[in-house]
Amino acid sequence: MGDEADLNRERLELVLEAAGLDLWENDLVSGQVTHKATKTFLELGFTEDEIVSGVQDIFGLFHPGDLDRVQQAVADHVAGITPQYRAEFRLRSKAGEWIWFANYGRIMDRSSATPGKRLIGVTFNIHDRKQKEDEIAQINHQLVEQNKLLQELNAALELLAAHDALTGLANRRALMQMGANECKRTERFDHPLSLMVVDIDLFKTVNDAWGHLAGDRMICAVAQACAARKRSGVDIVARFGGEEFVIVLPETDGVSALRVAESLRNEVAATSVPVNDEGTCLSVTVSIGVATMRKGSGLGFEELVNRADKALYRAKERGRNAVYCADVPQGSVSAVHMLVGSGEDRNGALLT
């Protein structure tokens, strides 16, 4: 029997050595280590004399951040919550480095009168695996951060692609896309869609007399006046090009659009814009063309813009600082109207 027991012990030691496992046994009742994890101490850089002398206690080598987790794993197994004791932790080497190990064990005398005197298990080195996991986690974190940055850059690029750099308004490309969608909504929900084309009068004289910086300031001032009339989430305000702007007014009929246009015309005319650092201020006026479409009109967005643009040029021909509307009643030809301005009927009357 003795020879057989020795043979089995040798076999076990060989299997444990081949698997990189270090056998240990603890008495949970007395708190004593009945079989020390010798191989683990050697891996940590301690000599056999230090191991034998018992100077080094493995429980004193645990990383402070891991000890509670190990103790909880033991407690869960003792309470029968888990079928085995499993834990991963760091141990301090003799050189002061933190090395990752793992434990796997089981109470072997649970049915005895004093269960817990024999908690047997193995310890094995998982430092390389943990380092790779940390590297992967770091790479994943970097990927997450890079993806986040990429999303932010893409959002910024989309914003730049859809907005005018000088005024911050929607640009022509975005206007045409959103405007086409509004035309579809008009056909679907049968509500009027009005559009205003706004152009700064005699703008070239501002650039010629005061320079392009002054011209840019004037453009921004008119852009702000246009944007101030925007219903959030409803209207579209865009810079169409140069000193020309387009305002799209969904669910707005021609009369209401003319009132908005006239209000804008008056505000711009009354605005004084600083055009240089010396405090010089200039005033300009705008001419506005208005067009309205309804369901069944057969108009596309580009045609609606063109009709408003033609009305704008009629305003220019009549001396500027005016509002004209090219109404397109269903089944009839376009008629051009002017909203009476300063010194005339202020009730929004339409004159043919």
GROMACS .gro file of C-alpha atoms in nm:
model
  352
    1MET     CA    1   0.000   0.000   0.000
    2GLY     CA    2   0.285   0.233   0.083
    3ASP     CA    3   0.446   0.182  -0.256
    4GLU     CA    4   0.111   0.247  -0.429
    5ALA     CA    5   0.057   0.567  -0.229
    6ASP     CA    6   0.406   0.690  -0.314
    7LEU     CA    7   0.347   0.609  -0.679
    8ASN     CA    8   0.020   0.800  -0.683
    9ARG     CA    9   0.186   1.094  -0.511
   10GLU     CA   10   0.462   1.096  -0.772
   11ARG     CA   11   0.207   1.078  -1.049
   12LEU     CA   12   0.015   1.370  -0.898
   13GLU     CA   13   0.330   1.577  -0.860
   14LEU     CA   14   0.421   1.507  -1.223
   15VAL     CA   15   0.078   1.608  -1.347
   16LEU     CA   16   0.081   1.925  -1.137
   17GLU     CA   17   0.431   2.014  -1.255
   18ALA     CA   18   0.340   1.957  -1.619
   19ALA     CA   19   0.031   2.172  -1.582
   20GLY     CA   20   0.215   2.449  -1.399
   21LEU     CA   21  -0.001   2.397  -1.089
   22ASP     CA   22   0.107   2.442  -0.727
   23LEU     CA   23  -0.083   2.233  -0.469
   24TRP     CA   24  -0.182   2.387  -0.136
   25GLU     CA   25  -0.408   2.304   0.158
   26ASN     CA   26  -0.558   2.533   0.420
   27ASP     CA   27  -0.734   2.466   0.747
   28LEU     CA   28  -1.015   2.720   0.747
   29VAL     CA   29  -1.112   2.632   1.104
   30SER     CA   30  -0.772   2.708   1.256
   31GLY     CA   31  -0.656   2.945   0.983
   32GLN     CA   32  -0.334   2.750   0.931
   33VAL     CA   33  -0.168   2.667   0.600
   34THR     CA   34  -0.124   2.293   0.620
   35HIS     CA   35   0.049   2.263   0.282
   36LYS     CA   36   0.233   2.564   0.149
   37ALA     CA   37   0.234   2.663  -0.221
   38THR     CA   38   0.610   2.621  -0.252
   39LYS     CA   39   0.631   2.659  -0.627
   40THR     CA   40   0.448   2.991  -0.608
   41PHE     CA   41   0.699   3.128  -0.356
   42LEU     CA   42   0.983   3.021  -0.582
   43GLU     CA   43   0.822   3.196  -0.878
   44LEU     CA   44   0.799   3.508  -0.665
   45GLY     CA   45   1.176   3.496  -0.616
   46PHE     CA   46   1.198   3.364  -0.260
   47THR     CA   47   1.456   3.100  -0.169
   48GLU     CA   48   1.374   2.759  -0.025
   49ASP     CA   49   1.527   2.867   0.305
   50GLU     CA   50   1.291   3.163   0.321
   51ILE     CA   51   1.000   2.934   0.242
   52VAL     CA   52   1.097   2.679   0.505
   53SER     CA   53   1.162   2.940   0.771
   54GLY     CA   54   0.809   3.068   0.722
   55VAL     CA   55   0.929   3.426   0.718
   56GLN     CA   56   0.712   3.491   0.417
   57ASP     CA   57   0.340   3.439   0.462
   58ILE     CA   58   0.156   3.425   0.132
   59PHE     CA   59  -0.144   3.605   0.277
   60GLY     CA   60   0.078   3.904   0.346
   61LEU     CA   61   0.176   3.920  -0.020
   62PHE     CA   62  -0.171   3.985  -0.162
   63HIS     CA   63  -0.236   4.312  -0.341
   64PRO     CA   64  -0.457   4.530  -0.116
   65GLY     CA   65  -0.703   4.575  -0.401
   66ASP     CA   66  -0.747   4.198  -0.446
   67LEU     CA   67  -0.761   4.063  -0.089
   68ASP     CA   68  -1.129   4.142  -0.029
   69ARG     CA   69  -1.225   3.972  -0.354
   70VAL     CA   70  -1.031   3.656  -0.259
   71GLN     CA   71  -1.182   3.647   0.090
   72GLN     CA   72  -1.531   3.689  -0.058
   73ALA     CA   73  -1.469   3.400  -0.299
   74VAL     CA   74  -1.367   3.178  -0.007
   75ALA     CA   75  -1.672   3.287   0.196
   76ASP     CA   76  -1.907   3.213  -0.095
   77HIS     CA   77  -1.765   2.863  -0.128
   78VAL     CA   78  -1.780   2.797   0.246
   79ALA     CA   79  -2.145   2.908   0.247
   80GLY     CA   80  -2.222   2.673  -0.040
   81ILE     CA   81  -2.303   2.955  -0.280
   82THR     CA   82  -2.038   2.838  -0.526
   83PRO     CA   83  -1.940   2.472  -0.593
   84GLN     CA   84  -1.571   2.564  -0.614
   85TYR     CA   85  -1.346   2.837  -0.486
   86ARG     CA   86  -1.206   3.045  -0.771
   87ALA     CA   87  -1.014   3.371  -0.753
   88GLU     CA   88  -0.763   3.580  -0.947
   89PHE     CA   89  -0.522   3.808  -0.763
   90ARG     CA   90  -0.183   3.975  -0.760
   91LEU     CA   91   0.106   3.874  -0.533
   92ARG     CA   92   0.409   4.088  -0.457
   93SER     CA   93   0.736   3.930  -0.567
   94LYS     CA   94   1.055   3.958  -0.367
   95ALA     CA   95   1.165   4.225  -0.616
   96GLY     CA   96   0.848   4.425  -0.545
   97GLU     CA   97   0.662   4.347  -0.869
   98TRP     CA   98   0.297   4.247  -0.877
   99ILE     CA   99   0.246   3.906  -1.040
  100TRP     CA  100  -0.094   3.767  -1.135
  101PHE     CA  101  -0.198   3.424  -1.007
  102ALA     CA  102  -0.522   3.227  -0.989
  103ASN     CA  103  -0.661   2.984  -0.732
  104TYR     CA  104  -0.891   2.690  -0.783
  105GLY     CA  105  -1.000   2.484  -0.484
  106ARG     CA  106  -1.271   2.296  -0.301
  107ILE     CA  107  -1.364   2.204   0.056
  108MET     CA  108  -1.299   1.832   0.077
  109ASP     CA  109  -1.464   1.762   0.414
  110ARG     CA  110  -1.794   1.945   0.380
  111SER     CA  111  -1.988   1.644   0.521
  112SER     CA  112  -1.761   1.601   0.825
  113ALA     CA  113  -1.825   1.723   1.177
  114THR     CA  114  -1.583   2.014   1.123
  115PRO     CA  115  -1.623   2.116   0.760
  116GLY     CA  116  -1.362   2.353   0.626
  117LYS     CA  117  -1.054   2.201   0.787
  118ARG     CA  118  -0.946   2.083   0.443
  119LEU     CA  119  -0.968   2.343   0.168
  120ILE     CA  120  -0.747   2.197  -0.103
  121GLY     CA  121  -0.660   2.373  -0.421
  122VAL     CA  122  -0.401   2.473  -0.675
  123THR     CA  123  -0.238   2.804  -0.762
  124PHE     CA  124  -0.114   2.882  -1.112
  125ASN     CA  125   0.055   3.176  -1.281
  126ILE     CA  126  -0.170   3.378  -1.514
  127HIS     CA  127   0.053   3.684  -1.545
  128ASP     CA  128   0.112   3.650  -1.921
  129ARG     CA  129  -0.260   3.608  -1.983
  130LYS     CA  130  -0.342   3.912  -1.769
  131GLN     CA  131  -0.081   4.120  -1.947
  132LYS     CA  132  -0.235   4.026  -2.281
  133GLU     CA  133  -0.582   4.102  -2.144
  134ASP     CA  134  -0.458   4.441  -2.024
  135GLU     CA  135  -0.300   4.507  -2.362
  136ILE     CA  136  -0.623   4.411  -2.537
  137ALA     CA  137  -0.826   4.621  -2.294
  138GLN     CA  138  -0.594   4.915  -2.357
  139ILE     CA  139  -0.621   4.864  -2.733
  140ASN     CA  140  -1.000   4.842  -2.705
  141HIS     CA  141  -1.005   5.158  -2.496
  142GLN     CA  142  -0.794   5.334  -2.755
  143LEU     CA  143  -1.027   5.207  -3.028
  144VAL     CA  144  -1.329   5.336  -2.837
  145GLU     CA  145  -1.164   5.675  -2.794
  146GLN     CA  146  -1.059   5.682  -3.159
  147ASN     CA  147  -1.409   5.583  -3.272
  148LYS     CA  148  -1.553   5.853  -3.049
  149LEU     CA  149  -1.314   6.108  -3.198
  150LEU     CA  150  -1.395   5.982  -3.547
  151GLN     CA  151  -1.769   6.021  -3.479
  152GLU     CA  152  -1.710   6.373  -3.351
  153LEU     CA  153  -1.503   6.456  -3.658
  154ASN     CA  154  -1.766   6.307  -3.887
  155ALA     CA  155  -2.036   6.507  -3.710
  156ALA     CA  156  -1.823   6.820  -3.747
  157LEU     CA  157  -1.766   6.744  -4.115
  158GLU     CA  158  -2.138   6.687  -4.168
  159LEU     CA  159  -2.205   7.017  -3.994
  160LEU     CA  160  -1.950   7.192  -4.212
  161ALA     CA  161  -2.090   7.025  -4.522
  162ALA     CA  162  -2.440   7.148  -4.440
  163HIS     CA  163  -2.365   7.500  -4.314
  164ASP     CA  164  -2.224   7.820  -4.454
  165ALA     CA  165  -1.886   7.898  -4.298
  166LEU     CA  166  -1.941   8.274  -4.277
  167THR     CA  167  -2.295   8.297  -4.139
  168GLY     CA  168  -2.354   7.957  -3.982
  169LEU     CA  169  -2.678   7.924  -4.179
  170ALA     CA  170  -2.762   7.618  -4.386
  171ASN     CA  171  -2.577   7.623  -4.716
  172ARG     CA  172  -2.721   7.585  -5.063
  173ARG     CA  173  -2.664   7.209  -5.076
  174ALA     CA  174  -2.846   7.150  -4.748
  175LEU     CA  175  -3.122   7.391  -4.853
  176MET     CA  176  -3.198   7.199  -5.170
  177GLN     CA  177  -3.213   6.869  -4.984
  178MET     CA  178  -3.435   6.994  -4.702
  179GLY     CA  179  -3.647   7.200  -4.939
  180ALA     CA  180  -3.720   6.897  -5.156
  181ASN     CA  181  -3.836   6.713  -4.844
  182GLU     CA  182  -4.066   7.002  -4.753
  183CYS     CA  183  -4.224   6.987  -5.098
  184LYS     CA  184  -4.298   6.619  -5.040
  185ARG     CA  185  -4.453   6.702  -4.703
  186THR     CA  186  -4.671   6.965  -4.868
  187GLU     CA  187  -4.804   6.706  -5.111
  188ARG     CA  188  -4.855   6.452  -4.835
  189PHE     CA  189  -5.021   6.669  -4.571
  190ASP     CA  190  -5.186   6.929  -4.794
  191HIS     CA  191  -5.051   7.240  -4.626
  192PRO     CA  192  -4.908   7.550  -4.800
  193LEU     CA  193  -4.535   7.600  -4.837
  194SER     CA  194  -4.396   7.950  -4.880
  195LEU     CA  195  -4.046   8.057  -4.969
  196MET     CA  196  -3.864   8.391  -4.951
  197VAL     CA  197  -3.556   8.493  -5.149
  198VAL     CA  198  -3.382   8.783  -4.977
  199ASP     CA  199  -3.111   8.990  -5.147
  200ILE     CA  200  -2.910   9.281  -5.009
  201ASP     CA  201  -2.962   9.589  -5.227
  202LEU     CA  202  -2.657   9.748  -5.392
  203PHE     CA  203  -2.424   9.522  -5.203
  204LYS     CA  204  -2.137   9.571  -5.446
  205THR     CA  205  -2.111   9.936  -5.343
  206VAL     CA  206  -2.046   9.827  -4.983
  207ASN     CA  207  -1.761   9.601  -5.091
  208ASP     CA  208  -1.618   9.863  -5.328
  209ALA     CA  209  -1.632  10.148  -5.078
  210TRP     CA  210  -1.550   9.970  -4.752
  211GLY     CA  211  -1.386   9.642  -4.845
  212HIS     CA  212  -1.485   9.278  -4.824
  213LEU     CA  213  -1.454   9.261  -4.444
  214ALA     CA  214  -1.722   9.526  -4.417
  215GLY     CA  215  -1.924   9.331  -4.671
  216ASP     CA  216  -1.891   9.015  -4.464
  217ARG     CA  217  -2.013   9.197  -4.154
  218MET     CA  218  -2.313   9.323  -4.344
  219ILE     CA  219  -2.390   8.973  -4.472
  220CYS     CA  220  -2.372   8.835  -4.117
  221ALA     CA  221  -2.602   9.108  -3.986
  222VAL     CA  222  -2.868   9.033  -4.249
  223ALA     CA  223  -2.822   8.660  -4.186
  224GLN     CA  224  -2.895   8.714  -3.817
  225ALA     CA  225  -3.207   8.912  -3.901
  226CYS     CA  226  -3.325   8.628  -4.125
  227ALA     CA  227  -3.246   8.363  -3.862
  228ALA     CA  228  -3.433   8.560  -3.596
  229ARG     CA  229  -3.759   8.483  -3.778
  230LYS     CA  230  -3.698   8.111  -3.789
  231ARG     CA  231  -3.938   7.884  -3.605
  232SER     CA  232  -3.716   7.626  -3.441
  233GLY     CA  233  -3.754   7.286  -3.596
  234VAL     CA  234  -3.991   7.417  -3.863
  235ASP     CA  235  -3.841   7.685  -4.090
  236ILE     CA  236  -3.521   7.667  -4.294
  237VAL     CA  237  -3.290   7.966  -4.328
  238ALA     CA  238  -3.000   7.934  -4.572
  239ARG     CA  239  -2.738   8.141  -4.746
  240PHE     CA  240  -2.810   8.084  -5.112
  241GLY     CA  241  -2.492   8.248  -5.237
  242GLY     CA  242  -2.314   8.581  -5.205
  243GLU     CA  243  -2.553   8.831  -5.049
  244GLU     CA  244  -2.864   8.623  -5.117
  245PHE     CA  245  -3.062   8.422  -4.862
  246VAL     CA  246  -3.356   8.182  -4.877
  247ILE     CA  247  -3.613   8.130  -4.603
  248VAL     CA  248  -3.845   7.829  -4.627
  249LEU     CA  249  -4.172   7.859  -4.436
  250PRO     CA  250  -4.367   7.530  -4.412
  251GLU     CA  251  -4.738   7.545  -4.328
  252THR     CA  252  -4.741   7.915  -4.421
  253ASP     CA  253  -4.971   8.069  -4.683
  254GLY     CA  254  -4.879   8.359  -4.910
  255VAL     CA  255  -5.036   8.636  -4.701
  256SER     CA  256  -4.856   8.519  -4.385
  257ALA     CA  257  -4.528   8.486  -4.573
  258LEU     CA  258  -4.566   8.843  -4.704
  259ARG     CA  259  -4.612   8.971  -4.350
  260VAL     CA  260  -4.294   8.792  -4.241
  261ALA     CA  261  -4.110   8.934  -4.543
  262GLU     CA  262  -4.228   9.288  -4.479
  263SER     CA  263  -4.131   9.266  -4.114
  264LEU     CA  264  -3.783   9.148  -4.217
  265ARG     CA  265  -3.751   9.424  -4.477
  266ASN     CA  266  -3.835   9.690  -4.217
  267GLU     CA  267  -3.594   9.549  -3.959
  268VAL     CA  268  -3.299   9.538  -4.199
  269ALA     CA  269  -3.368   9.893  -4.317
  270ALA     CA  270  -3.363  10.014  -3.956
  271THR     CA  271  -3.043   9.827  -3.865
  272SER     CA  272  -2.709  10.005  -3.838
  273VAL     CA  273  -2.413   9.769  -3.879
  274PRO     CA  274  -2.055   9.846  -3.758
  275VAL     CA  275  -1.830   9.774  -4.054
  276ASN     CA  276  -1.486   9.848  -3.912
  277ASP     CA  277  -1.299   9.874  -3.584
  278GLU     CA  278  -1.334  10.253  -3.582
  279GLY     CA  279  -1.707  10.222  -3.524
  280THR     CA  280  -1.824  10.328  -3.867
  281CYS     CA  281  -2.180  10.206  -3.920
  282LEU     CA  282  -2.369  10.147  -4.242
  283SER     CA  283  -2.727  10.064  -4.324
  284VAL     CA  284  -2.859   9.864  -4.617
  285THR     CA  285  -3.195   9.751  -4.746
  286VAL     CA  286  -3.313   9.421  -4.886
  287SER     CA  287  -3.547   9.321  -5.163
  288ILE     CA  288  -3.753   9.007  -5.110
  289GLY     CA  289  -3.932   8.775  -5.348
  290VAL     CA  290  -4.203   8.543  -5.213
  291ALA     CA  291  -4.358   8.235  -5.370
  292THR     CA  292  -4.612   7.986  -5.234
  293MET     CA  293  -4.712   7.638  -5.343
  294ARG     CA  294  -4.992   7.404  -5.243
  295LYS     CA  295  -5.071   7.039  -5.296
  296GLY     CA  296  -5.129   6.959  -5.662
  297SER     CA  297  -4.939   7.261  -5.795
  298GLY     CA  298  -4.687   7.032  -5.962
  299LEU     CA  299  -4.398   7.251  -5.847
  300GLY     CA  300  -4.064   7.112  -5.742
  301PHE     CA  301  -3.844   7.295  -5.497
  302GLU     CA  302  -3.611   7.437  -5.761
  303GLU     CA  303  -3.907   7.580  -5.949
  304LEU     CA  304  -4.045   7.731  -5.630
  305VAL     CA  305  -3.708   7.899  -5.569
  306ASN     CA  306  -3.702   8.026  -5.928
  307ARG     CA  307  -4.047   8.180  -5.893
  308ALA     CA  308  -3.945   8.357  -5.574
  309ASP     CA  309  -3.625   8.469  -5.746
  310LYS     CA  310  -3.823   8.619  -6.033
  311ALA     CA  311  -4.040   8.804  -5.784
  312LEU     CA  312  -3.720   8.932  -5.621
  313TYR     CA  313  -3.604   9.083  -5.950
  314ARG     CA  314  -3.941   9.252  -5.993
  315ALA     CA  315  -3.877   9.415  -5.655
  316LYS     CA  316  -3.534   9.524  -5.777
  317GLU     CA  317  -3.687   9.670  -6.092
  318ARG     CA  318  -3.933   9.875  -5.887
  319GLY     CA  319  -3.657  10.051  -5.698
  320ARG     CA  320  -3.548   9.792  -5.439
  321ASN     CA  321  -3.635   9.785  -5.067
  322ALA     CA  322  -3.959   9.609  -5.160
  323VAL     CA  323  -4.142   9.279  -5.122
  324TYR     CA  324  -4.297   9.102  -5.421
  325CYS     CA  325  -4.491   8.778  -5.436
  326ALA     CA  326  -4.536   8.544  -5.729
  327ASP     CA  327  -4.851   8.365  -5.619
  328VAL     CA  328  -4.936   8.049  -5.806
  329PRO     CA  329  -5.301   7.961  -5.740
  330GLN     CA  330  -5.383   7.608  -5.855
  331GLY     CA  331  -5.492   7.605  -6.218
  332SER     CA  332  -5.397   7.963  -6.297
  333VAL     CA  333  -5.098   8.158  -6.421
  334SER     CA  334  -4.868   8.337  -6.180
  335ALA     CA  335  -4.960   8.684  -6.063
  336VAL     CA  336  -4.710   8.928  -5.915
  337HIS     CA  337  -4.809   9.132  -5.612
  338MET     CA  338  -4.636   9.392  -5.395
  339LEU     CA  339  -4.692   9.429  -5.023
  340VAL     CA  340  -4.738   9.801  -4.959
  341GLY     CA  341  -4.448   9.946  -4.760
  342SER     CA  342  -4.374  10.264  -4.565
  343GLY     CA  343  -4.607  10.557  -4.622
  344GLU     CA  344  -4.886  10.346  -4.768
  345ASP     CA  345  -5.146  10.101  -4.639
  346ARG     CA  346  -4.986   9.919  -4.339
  347ASN     CA  347  -5.255   9.653  -4.309
  348GLY     CA  348  -5.081   9.413  -4.542
  349ALA     CA  349  -5.294   9.495  -4.847
  350LEU     CA  350  -5.191   9.332  -5.174
  351LEU     CA  351  -5.177   9.543  -5.486
  352THR     CA  352  -5.168   9.384  -5.832
   0.00000   0.00000   0.00000
